[in-house]
């Protein structure tokens, strides 16, 4: 059994609930003990980062201070939470005056952060600690014949990634370990438009369209992604792309943990498969 | 060089020093204007001044022109520029620094909804300790163009029907403690 402190992030409780739900049974089957960080708060995310950096770092640091008490690595399934918590750690190391101010802010709540927490992305933990071989050993329903495009998005692999920032391969190896076929495609680590889908929808829809086009032209029957925002953009906005560009995509977009869960023989309910907007049920029915 | 003469209002700081004072902004002096950032940016064609030019403007002291533009608000934080920059200057972090200074100076553009969206997000995170996505979206549309919500309504409804859009916010127990931390950070003087 491997132990981790778990930081779900806000979206895993809401718009990315299929992620938050599917992580738990998958971790259990893979002998990972994820202990949720007590009373964690929002990481601050890119918006706070772009409004006030000191407040943003103090917000992230409350989580780091709480996590430090647990003594385990802090694991998040959210790519944006990962970048923010990881970068906060770096800024606190690199900029002593900044660290002193964050320290004074934390002290108001009798908290202290010594800089000792290792922040990790769940996908990296699955790849490095559990390993594709370890996952393969637990597969009970091999996904033979299923063509899957691994969509890494940006913040899993940039700027602090564990994989190649331009042409990553870790999730492709995980797909193969499940018995499925990893479809090669060029745009696997290109941007989906992130939160600009709300403020500048035209810009984001254009980027989402490019991704769906590239994945489907390469024969993908579905995509997987570790990132809440990427999943929402490609799944929930797929019908908007279809009406905007006259396309007819019907590509299910699963969270990595959902696809792993199917291959591990976990029930569809426990993986929240019915919560995906583009239904993956017909595609996955041979394996359920 | 004349740019060191351009002072930021209310401070004795040159614009470039103001950018350098925010963690992540300090490397702006090392830029060699190669254009790798602009070439790597997925939204560069929307920016009033694309990344390379924006960095040149920081160094030329063109403060108001840049801070009131839509440029940095199109940064999607994909970090393609950051991993490719031959000078390791982290252009995405510089864009975040420009966003901060733009809001702080009251210069942020009305032509993009991104500055208001970011502020709605921050308000939500401060109030509950976690982001209340539905509340944040409603606030964003009310503060910008309520009618544009109609376009996105089917997406919101789809998420709601798939149990992905809680109607109530989730609030942390230590919200008072978190607010005290954030207030103290604010009192300690912004992002310097």
Tab-separated table of C-alpha atoms in Angstrom:
chain	number	residue	atom	x	y	z
A	1	UNK	CA	0.000	0.000	0.000
A	2	UNK	CA	1.266	3.468	-0.927
A	3	UNK	CA	0.106	6.505	1.094
A	4	UNK	CA	-0.594	9.989	-0.199
A	5	UNK	CA	-2.278	13.174	0.976
A	6	UNK	CA	-5.037	13.873	-1.521
A	7	UNK	CA	-6.044	17.302	-2.785
A	8	UNK	CA	-9.106	16.964	-5.071
A	9	UNK	CA	-9.430	20.628	-6.122
A	10	UNK	CA	-12.728	22.502	-6.476
A	11	UNK	CA	-13.761	21.168	-9.884
A	12	UNK	CA	-13.501	17.529	-8.807
A	13	UNK	CA	-16.464	18.295	-6.528
A	14	UNK	CA	-18.506	20.040	-9.212
A	15	UNK	CA	-18.057	20.411	-12.973
A	16	UNK	CA	-15.470	17.610	-13.023
A	17	UNK	CA	-17.279	15.304	-10.610
A	18	UNK	CA	-16.680	12.218	-12.813
A	19	UNK	CA	-13.010	12.751	-12.002
A	20	UNK	CA	-13.558	13.158	-8.256
A	21	UNK	CA	-15.806	10.093	-8.175
A	22	UNK	CA	-13.686	7.763	-10.339
A	23	UNK	CA	-10.375	8.509	-8.612
A	24	UNK	CA	-11.399	6.760	-5.401
A	25	UNK	CA	-12.264	3.191	-6.542
A	26	UNK	CA	-9.365	3.209	-9.016
A	27	UNK	CA	-6.874	4.241	-6.312
A	28	UNK	CA	-8.228	1.530	-4.030
A	29	UNK	CA	-7.767	-1.196	-6.641
A	30	UNK	CA	-4.252	0.029	-7.361
A	31	UNK	CA	-3.333	-0.139	-3.650
A	32	UNK	CA	-3.073	3.610	-3.202
A	33	UNK	CA	-4.332	5.114	0.030
A	34	UNK	CA	-5.469	8.660	-0.739
A	35	UNK	CA	-6.183	10.546	2.484
A	36	UNK	CA	-8.055	13.750	1.690
A	37	UNK	CA	-6.390	16.876	3.063
A	38	UNK	CA	-8.531	18.111	5.941
A	39	UNK	CA	-10.415	21.328	5.128
A	40	UNK	CA	-8.349	22.133	2.024
A	41	UNK	CA	-9.137	25.381	0.229
A	42	UNK	CA	-9.081	26.500	-3.410
A	43	UNK	CA	-5.506	26.619	-4.770
A	44	UNK	CA	-6.194	30.131	-6.078
A	45	UNK	CA	-5.845	28.942	-9.648
A	46	UNK	CA	-4.623	31.053	-12.577
A	47	UNK	CA	-7.173	33.844	-11.922
A	48	UNK	CA	-5.859	34.620	-8.410
A	49	UNK	CA	-2.334	34.327	-9.796
A	50	UNK	CA	-3.281	37.088	-12.268
A	51	UNK	CA	-4.943	39.416	-9.759
A	52	UNK	CA	-2.592	39.403	-6.758
A	53	UNK	CA	0.392	37.122	-6.491
A	54	UNK	CA	1.051	37.478	-2.766
A	55	UNK	CA	-2.544	36.728	-1.791
A	56	UNK	CA	-2.593	33.882	-4.308
A	57	UNK	CA	0.565	32.373	-2.832
A	58	UNK	CA	-0.819	32.742	0.710
A	59	UNK	CA	-3.978	30.944	-0.370
A	60	UNK	CA	-2.009	28.070	-1.908
A	61	UNK	CA	0.389	28.002	1.047
A	62	UNK	CA	-2.409	27.331	3.554
A	63	UNK	CA	-2.865	23.990	1.772
A	64	UNK	CA	0.869	23.333	1.757
A	65	UNK	CA	1.115	24.121	5.484
A	66	UNK	CA	-1.757	21.736	6.268
A	67	UNK	CA	-0.251	19.066	4.009
A	68	UNK	CA	3.172	19.367	5.614
A	69	UNK	CA	1.722	18.124	8.893
A	70	UNK	CA	0.660	14.864	7.232
A	71	UNK	CA	4.176	13.954	6.093
A	72	UNK	CA	3.066	12.461	2.779
A	73	UNK	CA	3.370	13.703	-0.811
A	74	UNK	CA	0.494	15.964	-1.834
A	75	UNK	CA	-1.277	14.482	-4.860
A	76	UNK	CA	-3.847	16.288	-6.981
A	77	UNK	CA	-5.738	15.014	-10.028
A	78	UNK	CA	-6.149	18.599	-11.336
A	79	UNK	CA	-3.518	19.975	-13.710
A	80	UNK	CA	-4.139	23.594	-12.748
A	81	UNK	CA	-4.003	22.886	-8.993
A	82	UNK	CA	-0.757	21.015	-9.671
A	83	UNK	CA	0.868	23.966	-11.458
A	84	UNK	CA	-0.284	26.476	-8.849
A	85	UNK	CA	0.742	24.459	-5.778
A	86	UNK	CA	4.020	23.413	-7.401
A	87	UNK	CA	4.877	26.947	-8.547
A	88	UNK	CA	4.030	28.360	-5.115
A	89	UNK	CA	6.574	25.973	-3.635
A	90	UNK	CA	9.159	27.230	-6.133
A	91	UNK	CA	8.424	30.912	-5.600
A	92	UNK	CA	8.713	30.495	-1.845
A	93	UNK	CA	12.149	28.922	-2.334
A	94	UNK	CA	13.383	31.427	-4.915
A	95	UNK	CA	12.171	34.682	-3.375
A	96	UNK	CA	13.004	35.025	0.344
A	97	UNK	CA	11.178	38.377	0.864
A	98	UNK	CA	8.072	36.865	-0.716
A	99	UNK	CA	8.408	33.783	1.502
A	100	UNK	CA	8.693	35.993	4.611
A	101	UNK	CA	5.449	37.792	3.764
A	102	UNK	CA	3.599	34.551	3.069
A	103	UNK	CA	4.963	33.245	6.374
A	104	UNK	CA	3.598	36.307	8.222
A	105	UNK	CA	0.191	35.860	6.581
A	106	UNK	CA	0.043	32.171	7.543
A	107	UNK	CA	1.076	33.011	11.115
A	108	UNK	CA	-2.211	34.908	11.564
A	109	UNK	CA	-3.903	31.482	11.498
A	110	UNK	CA	-1.118	29.865	13.555
A	111	UNK	CA	0.138	28.017	10.504
A	112	UNK	CA	3.701	27.547	9.379
A	113	UNK	CA	5.118	26.187	6.167
A	114	UNK	CA	8.686	24.924	6.051
A	115	UNK	CA	8.779	24.215	2.306
A	116	UNK	CA	8.884	20.448	2.700
A	117	UNK	CA	5.855	19.283	0.725
A	118	UNK	CA	6.346	17.472	-2.554
A	119	UNK	CA	3.473	18.393	-4.894
A	120	UNK	CA	2.605	15.722	-7.459
A	121	UNK	CA	0.041	15.198	-10.200
A	122	UNK	CA	-2.011	12.017	-9.954
A	123	UNK	CA	-1.118	11.076	-13.550
A	124	UNK	CA	2.579	11.290	-12.655
A	125	UNK	CA	2.021	9.118	-9.577
A	126	UNK	CA	0.149	6.556	-11.671
A	127	UNK	CA	3.001	6.501	-14.164
A	128	UNK	CA	5.999	6.581	-11.823
A	129	UNK	CA	4.794	4.887	-8.612
A	130	UNK	CA	2.130	2.472	-9.833
A	131	UNK	CA	3.683	2.164	-13.330
A	132	UNK	CA	2.018	0.962	-16.557
A	133	UNK	CA	3.234	-2.581	-15.760
A	134	UNK	CA	1.645	-2.426	-12.311
A	135	UNK	CA	-1.637	-1.250	-13.833
A	136	UNK	CA	-1.492	-3.945	-16.555
A	137	UNK	CA	-1.151	-6.600	-13.851
A	138	UNK	CA	-4.524	-5.554	-12.404
A	139	UNK	CA	-6.471	-5.370	-15.679
A	140	UNK	CA	-9.430	-7.771	-15.770
A	141	UNK	CA	-11.222	-6.363	-18.843
A	142	UNK	CA	-8.583	-5.627	-21.499
A	143	UNK	CA	-9.806	-2.830	-23.787
A	144	UNK	CA	-8.855	-4.734	-26.923
A	145	UNK	CA	-9.689	-2.921	-30.154
A	146	UNK	CA	-10.441	0.446	-28.514
A	147	UNK	CA	-8.656	3.365	-30.157
A	148	UNK	CA	-7.891	6.080	-27.621
A	149	UNK	CA	-6.218	9.464	-28.076
A	150	UNK	CA	-4.299	10.607	-24.988
A	151	UNK	CA	-4.932	14.314	-24.520
A	152	UNK	CA	-2.392	15.690	-22.039
A	153	UNK	CA	-3.448	19.318	-22.242
A	154	UNK	CA	-0.893	21.863	-21.112
A	155	UNK	CA	-0.318	22.008	-17.409
A	156	UNK	CA	0.355	18.321	-16.774
A	157	UNK	CA	3.479	18.617	-18.930
A	158	UNK	CA	4.306	22.347	-18.809
A	159	UNK	CA	6.026	24.160	-17.153
A	160	UNK	CA	6.834	21.620	-14.395
A	161	UNK	CA	6.091	18.395	-16.211
A	162	UNK	CA	7.566	14.979	-15.645
A	163	UNK	CA	7.101	14.053	-19.307
A	164	UNK	CA	8.272	15.583	-22.603
A	165	UNK	CA	6.638	19.051	-22.781
A	166	UNK	CA	6.081	18.850	-26.551
A	167	UNK	CA	5.530	15.183	-27.256
A	168	UNK	CA	4.615	13.349	-24.053
A	169	UNK	CA	4.151	9.590	-23.921
A	170	UNK	CA	3.218	8.584	-20.341
A	171	UNK	CA	-0.553	8.459	-20.865
A	172	UNK	CA	-0.067	6.606	-24.163
A	173	UNK	CA	1.788	3.937	-22.196
A	174	UNK	CA	-1.040	3.782	-19.670
A	175	UNK	CA	-3.555	3.331	-22.515
A	176	UNK	CA	-1.456	0.465	-23.905
A	177	UNK	CA	-1.230	-1.110	-20.446
A	178	UNK	CA	-5.044	-1.331	-20.467
A	179	UNK	CA	-4.984	-3.360	-23.688
A	180	UNK	CA	-6.271	-0.449	-25.784
A	181	UNK	CA	-4.573	1.179	-28.736
A	182	UNK	CA	-2.964	4.603	-28.236
A	183	UNK	CA	-3.649	6.671	-31.321
A	184	UNK	CA	-0.697	8.855	-32.391
A	185	UNK	CA	-1.745	12.459	-33.005
A	186	UNK	CA	0.070	15.769	-33.258
A	187	UNK	CA	-2.003	17.958	-30.932
A	188	UNK	CA	-1.870	15.804	-27.802
A	189	UNK	CA	-0.320	18.594	-25.705
A	190	UNK	CA	-1.836	21.686	-27.322
A	191	UNK	CA	-4.133	24.115	-25.567
A	192	UNK	CA	-7.938	23.745	-25.349
A	193	UNK	CA	-8.537	27.420	-24.560
A	194	UNK	CA	-8.834	26.867	-20.799
A	195	UNK	CA	-11.143	29.241	-18.905
A	196	UNK	CA	-11.285	31.601	-21.886
A	197	UNK	CA	-14.153	29.357	-22.968
A	198	UNK	CA	-16.269	31.559	-20.661
A	199	UNK	CA	-14.799	34.987	-21.347
A	200	UNK	CA	-13.797	34.577	-25.005
A	201	UNK	CA	-15.817	31.584	-26.235
A	202	UNK	CA	-15.013	32.142	-29.927
A	203	UNK	CA	-11.286	31.819	-29.278
A	204	UNK	CA	-11.659	28.662	-27.198
A	205	UNK	CA	-14.151	26.974	-29.544
A	206	UNK	CA	-11.663	27.407	-32.393
A	207	UNK	CA	-8.949	25.644	-30.371
A	208	UNK	CA	-11.312	22.871	-29.232
A	209	UNK	CA	-12.362	22.292	-32.837
A	210	UNK	CA	-8.720	21.878	-33.918
A	211	UNK	CA	-8.167	19.264	-31.208
A	212	UNK	CA	-11.297	17.247	-31.967
A	213	UNK	CA	-10.516	17.382	-35.696
A	214	UNK	CA	-6.957	16.167	-35.239
A	215	UNK	CA	-7.963	13.353	-32.859
A	216	UNK	CA	-10.800	12.091	-35.054
A	217	UNK	CA	-8.740	12.321	-38.279
A	218	UNK	CA	-6.227	10.017	-36.617
A	219	UNK	CA	-8.893	7.441	-35.902
A	220	UNK	CA	-9.574	8.067	-32.219
A	221	UNK	CA	-12.880	6.632	-30.931
A	222	UNK	CA	-12.534	8.547	-27.682
A	223	UNK	CA	-10.101	10.758	-25.804
A	224	UNK	CA	-8.756	10.602	-22.285
A	225	UNK	CA	-7.423	13.521	-20.277
A	226	UNK	CA	-6.317	14.045	-16.685
A	227	UNK	CA	-7.382	17.731	-16.610
A	228	UNK	CA	-10.828	18.940	-15.396
A	229	UNK	CA	-10.894	22.019	-17.584
A	230	UNK	CA	-9.722	20.156	-20.700
A	231	UNK	CA	-12.396	17.533	-20.143
A	232	UNK	CA	-15.166	20.109	-19.731
A	233	UNK	CA	-14.064	22.057	-22.796
A	234	UNK	CA	-13.872	19.002	-25.051
A	235	UNK	CA	-16.932	17.216	-23.634
A	236	UNK	CA	-19.460	19.848	-22.524
A	237	UNK	CA	-18.647	22.277	-25.333
A	238	UNK	CA	-18.519	19.642	-28.102
A	239	UNK	CA	-22.090	20.406	-29.188
A	240	UNK	CA	-21.248	24.136	-29.354
A	241	UNK	CA	-18.306	23.293	-31.617
A	242	UNK	CA	-20.622	21.223	-33.803
A	243	UNK	CA	-23.129	24.026	-34.209
A	244	UNK	CA	-20.458	26.710	-34.661
A	245	UNK	CA	-18.377	24.841	-37.261
A	246	UNK	CA	-20.961	22.499	-38.822
A	247	UNK	CA	-19.039	19.451	-37.573
A	248	UNK	CA	-20.542	16.183	-36.340
A	249	UNK	CA	-18.200	15.067	-33.601
A	250	UNK	CA	-19.510	12.473	-31.219
A	251	UNK	CA	-16.290	11.745	-29.365
A	252	UNK	CA	-16.539	10.687	-25.728
A	253	UNK	CA	-13.923	12.399	-23.553
A	254	UNK	CA	-13.081	10.364	-20.469
A	255	UNK	CA	-10.977	11.133	-17.466
A	256	UNK	CA	-7.888	8.917	-17.330
A	257	UNK	CA	-9.200	7.339	-14.137
A	258	UNK	CA	-12.527	6.449	-15.796
A	259	UNK	CA	-10.820	4.472	-18.570
A	260	UNK	CA	-8.444	2.756	-16.146
A	261	UNK	CA	-11.470	1.893	-14.006
A	262	UNK	CA	-13.288	0.220	-16.906
A	263	UNK	CA	-10.250	-1.981	-17.598
A	264	UNK	CA	-9.984	-2.839	-13.895
A	265	UNK	CA	-13.573	-4.090	-14.008
A	266	UNK	CA	-15.002	-1.353	-11.774
A	267	UNK	CA	-18.756	-0.796	-12.157
A	268	UNK	CA	-19.888	2.116	-14.419
A	269	UNK	CA	-21.704	3.785	-11.477
A	270	UNK	CA	-18.550	3.986	-9.442
A	271	UNK	CA	-16.824	5.626	-12.395
A	272	UNK	CA	-19.668	8.127	-12.981
A	273	UNK	CA	-19.747	7.197	-16.674
A	274	UNK	CA	-23.316	8.507	-16.916
A	275	UNK	CA	-22.062	11.989	-16.001
A	276	UNK	CA	-20.080	12.440	-19.212
A	277	UNK	CA	-21.961	14.767	-21.546
A	278	UNK	CA	-21.030	12.873	-24.717
A	279	UNK	CA	-22.034	9.412	-23.580
A	280	UNK	CA	-19.275	6.784	-23.698
A	281	UNK	CA	-21.728	3.954	-22.876
A	282	UNK	CA	-22.221	2.551	-26.375
A	283	UNK	CA	-18.500	2.657	-27.158
A	284	UNK	CA	-17.551	1.008	-23.879
A	285	UNK	CA	-20.403	-1.509	-23.709
A	286	UNK	CA	-18.258	-4.449	-24.946
A	287	UNK	CA	-16.002	-3.941	-21.930
A	288	UNK	CA	-18.558	-3.250	-19.188
B	1	UNK	CA	18.495	54.255	-22.555
B	2	UNK	CA	15.413	56.392	-22.099
B	3	UNK	CA	13.029	53.724	-20.773
B	4	UNK	CA	14.461	53.961	-17.277
B	5	UNK	CA	13.073	57.502	-17.196
B	6	UNK	CA	9.454	56.360	-17.537
B	7	UNK	CA	8.048	56.302	-14.021
B	8	UNK	CA	4.948	54.434	-12.971
B	9	UNK	CA	2.305	56.710	-11.422
B	10	UNK	CA	2.300	56.765	-7.646
B	11	UNK	CA	5.656	55.050	-7.453
B	12	UNK	CA	9.229	56.011	-8.070
B	13	UNK	CA	9.609	52.869	-10.107
B	14	UNK	CA	10.209	52.531	-13.819
B	15	UNK	CA	7.668	50.267	-15.548
B	16	UNK	CA	10.302	47.609	-16.117
B	17	UNK	CA	11.203	47.622	-12.401
B	18	UNK	CA	7.525	47.352	-11.504
B	19	UNK	CA	7.254	44.207	-13.669
B	20	UNK	CA	10.516	42.839	-12.230
B	21	UNK	CA	9.236	43.341	-8.669
B	22	UNK	CA	6.595	40.623	-9.135
B	23	UNK	CA	7.962	37.090	-8.767
B	24	UNK	CA	8.172	35.653	-12.266
B	25	UNK	CA	8.559	39.065	-13.895
B	26	UNK	CA	12.207	39.605	-13.013
B	27	UNK	CA	13.701	37.944	-16.111
B	28	UNK	CA	12.159	40.402	-18.569
B	29	UNK	CA	15.555	42.097	-18.978
B	30	UNK	CA	17.086	38.951	-20.507
B	31	UNK	CA	14.781	38.858	-23.557
B	32	UNK	CA	16.583	38.774	-26.917
B	33	UNK	CA	13.388	39.452	-28.935
B	34	UNK	CA	13.691	36.214	-30.905
B	35	UNK	CA	9.911	35.803	-31.170
B	36	UNK	CA	9.764	32.185	-30.043
B	37	UNK	CA	7.001	33.136	-27.553
B	38	UNK	CA	4.790	34.697	-30.216
B	39	UNK	CA	5.430	31.799	-32.596
B	40	UNK	CA	4.401	29.320	-29.882
B	41	UNK	CA	1.314	31.159	-28.633
B	42	UNK	CA	-2.033	29.568	-29.614
B	43	UNK	CA	-3.890	32.900	-29.342
B	44	UNK	CA	-1.225	35.394	-30.520
B	45	UNK	CA	-3.366	36.537	-33.457
B	46	UNK	CA	-5.907	37.997	-31.002
B	47	UNK	CA	-3.461	40.094	-28.972
B	48	UNK	CA	-3.218	43.881	-29.586
B	49	UNK	CA	0.495	43.380	-28.970
B	50	UNK	CA	1.634	39.745	-29.186
B	51	UNK	CA	4.014	38.385	-26.521
B	52	UNK	CA	7.337	39.423	-28.055
B	53	UNK	CA	6.057	42.923	-28.716
B	54	UNK	CA	4.496	43.154	-25.248
B	55	UNK	CA	7.869	42.347	-23.697
B	56	UNK	CA	9.549	44.973	-25.897
B	57	UNK	CA	6.944	47.494	-24.671
B	58	UNK	CA	7.739	46.719	-21.042
B	59	UNK	CA	11.337	47.549	-21.753
B	60	UNK	CA	10.437	50.675	-23.733
B	61	UNK	CA	8.299	51.923	-20.834
B	62	UNK	CA	5.058	52.031	-22.852
B	63	UNK	CA	3.074	51.440	-19.666
B	64	UNK	CA	-0.422	52.720	-20.361
B	65	UNK	CA	-0.574	51.462	-23.946
B	66	UNK	CA	0.310	47.954	-22.851
B	67	UNK	CA	-1.633	47.780	-19.584
B	68	UNK	CA	-4.861	48.989	-21.217
B	69	UNK	CA	-4.530	46.582	-24.165
B	70	UNK	CA	-6.212	43.194	-24.462
B	71	UNK	CA	-2.831	41.468	-24.870
B	72	UNK	CA	-2.006	39.578	-21.669
B	73	UNK	CA	-5.686	38.745	-21.129
B	74	UNK	CA	-5.463	36.307	-24.028
B	75	UNK	CA	-2.699	34.330	-22.304
B	76	UNK	CA	-4.182	30.873	-21.710
B	77	UNK	CA	-1.310	29.801	-19.426
B	78	UNK	CA	-0.398	26.924	-21.743
B	79	UNK	CA	3.293	27.601	-20.996
B	80	UNK	CA	4.384	26.720	-24.557
B	81	UNK	CA	6.402	29.965	-24.619
B	82	UNK	CA	7.910	29.172	-21.233
B	83	UNK	CA	9.311	25.767	-22.137
B	84	UNK	CA	10.614	27.007	-25.499
B	85	UNK	CA	12.153	30.365	-24.515
B	86	UNK	CA	15.915	30.164	-25.209
B	87	UNK	CA	16.555	32.700	-22.416
B	88	UNK	CA	14.393	30.955	-19.786
B	89	UNK	CA	12.428	34.112	-19.100
B	90	UNK	CA	8.986	32.536	-18.502
B	91	UNK	CA	6.863	34.833	-20.716
B	92	UNK	CA	3.605	33.433	-19.246
B	93	UNK	CA	4.681	34.614	-15.787
B	94	UNK	CA	5.453	38.051	-17.233
B	95	UNK	CA	1.906	38.135	-18.674
B	96	UNK	CA	0.507	37.281	-15.248
B	97	UNK	CA	2.596	40.118	-13.767
B	98	UNK	CA	1.183	42.508	-16.397
B	99	UNK	CA	-2.359	41.389	-15.557
B	100	UNK	CA	-1.738	42.112	-11.881
B	101	UNK	CA	-0.330	45.604	-12.560
B	102	UNK	CA	-3.117	46.321	-15.037
B	103	UNK	CA	-5.846	45.530	-12.479
B	104	UNK	CA	-4.011	47.297	-9.655
B	105	UNK	CA	-3.730	50.438	-11.791
B	106	UNK	CA	-7.356	50.339	-12.908
B	107	UNK	CA	-6.254	50.099	-16.536
B	108	UNK	CA	-7.631	46.677	-17.433
B	109	UNK	CA	-9.479	46.650	-20.735
B	110	UNK	CA	-13.255	46.413	-21.115
B	111	UNK	CA	-12.830	44.804	-24.544
B	112	UNK	CA	-12.094	41.430	-22.975
B	113	UNK	CA	-14.265	39.783	-20.341
B	114	UNK	CA	-11.270	37.943	-18.917
B	115	UNK	CA	-10.264	40.585	-16.299
B	116	UNK	CA	-13.792	40.583	-14.854
B	117	UNK	CA	-13.989	36.790	-14.996
B	118	UNK	CA	-10.745	36.509	-13.026
B	119	UNK	CA	-12.026	38.951	-10.396
B	120	UNK	CA	-15.326	37.049	-10.081
B	121	UNK	CA	-13.314	33.861	-9.562
B	122	UNK	CA	-11.171	35.472	-6.861
B	123	UNK	CA	-14.252	36.831	-5.053
B	124	UNK	CA	-15.776	33.360	-5.067
B	125	UNK	CA	-12.598	31.704	-3.753
B	126	UNK	CA	-12.285	34.350	-0.999
B	127	UNK	CA	-15.919	34.099	0.068
B	128	UNK	CA	-16.239	30.336	0.317
B	129	UNK	CA	-12.675	29.035	0.385
B	130	UNK	CA	-13.629	27.014	-2.665
B	131	UNK	CA	-14.818	28.135	-6.045
B	132	UNK	CA	-18.562	28.189	-6.520
B	133	UNK	CA	-18.679	27.804	-10.269
B	134	UNK	CA	-22.358	28.546	-10.884
B	135	UNK	CA	-22.294	31.672	-8.705
B	136	UNK	CA	-19.147	32.866	-10.394
B	137	UNK	CA	-20.634	32.433	-13.866
B	138	UNK	CA	-23.836	34.258	-12.956
B	139	UNK	CA	-21.806	37.132	-11.543
B	140	UNK	CA	-19.646	37.248	-14.662
B	141	UNK	CA	-22.646	37.477	-16.971
B	142	UNK	CA	-24.381	40.062	-14.796
B	143	UNK	CA	-21.273	42.229	-14.776
B	144	UNK	CA	-20.664	41.935	-18.516
B	145	UNK	CA	-23.456	41.030	-20.896
B	146	UNK	CA	-26.391	39.113	-19.359
B	147	UNK	CA	-27.691	38.209	-22.828
B	148	UNK	CA	-24.503	36.373	-23.730
B	149	UNK	CA	-25.458	33.857	-21.034
B	150	UNK	CA	-28.183	32.594	-23.353
B	151	UNK	CA	-25.556	31.244	-25.718
B	152	UNK	CA	-23.883	29.235	-22.974
B	153	UNK	CA	-27.116	28.218	-21.239
B	154	UNK	CA	-27.291	24.829	-23.033
B	155	UNK	CA	-23.791	23.982	-21.760
B	156	UNK	CA	-24.739	24.906	-18.186
B	157	UNK	CA	-27.980	22.968	-18.424
B	158	UNK	CA	-26.120	19.932	-19.805
B	159	UNK	CA	-23.716	20.031	-16.871
B	160	UNK	CA	-26.598	20.451	-14.417
B	161	UNK	CA	-28.530	17.508	-15.880
B	162	UNK	CA	-25.395	15.367	-15.607
B	163	UNK	CA	-24.999	16.281	-11.913
B	164	UNK	CA	-21.986	18.426	-12.599
B	165	UNK	CA	-23.318	21.849	-11.607
B	166	UNK	CA	-24.119	22.034	-7.891
B	167	UNK	CA	-26.587	24.806	-7.074
B	168	UNK	CA	-25.082	25.478	-3.665
B	169	UNK	CA	-21.549	26.573	-2.816
B	170	UNK	CA	-19.226	24.374	-0.804
B	171	UNK	CA	-17.715	26.326	2.093
B	172	UNK	CA	-14.616	25.365	4.068
B	173	UNK	CA	-14.711	25.204	7.876
B	174	UNK	CA	-11.682	27.443	8.222
B	175	UNK	CA	-13.116	30.261	6.105
B	176	UNK	CA	-12.537	32.907	8.814
B	177	UNK	CA	-8.973	31.727	9.183
B	178	UNK	CA	-8.428	31.809	5.401
B	179	UNK	CA	-9.846	35.335	5.143
B	180	UNK	CA	-7.525	36.463	7.940
B	181	UNK	CA	-4.561	35.015	6.013
B	182	UNK	CA	-5.619	36.768	2.807
B	183	UNK	CA	-6.297	40.085	4.561
B	184	UNK	CA	-2.881	39.946	6.158
B	185	UNK	CA	-1.287	39.218	2.760
B	186	UNK	CA	-3.156	42.188	1.313
B	187	UNK	CA	-1.986	44.426	4.176
B	188	UNK	CA	1.608	43.365	3.591
B	189	UNK	CA	1.577	45.231	0.329
B	190	UNK	CA	0.331	43.460	-2.724
B	191	UNK	CA	2.581	41.357	-4.835
B	192	UNK	CA	6.015	42.824	-4.232
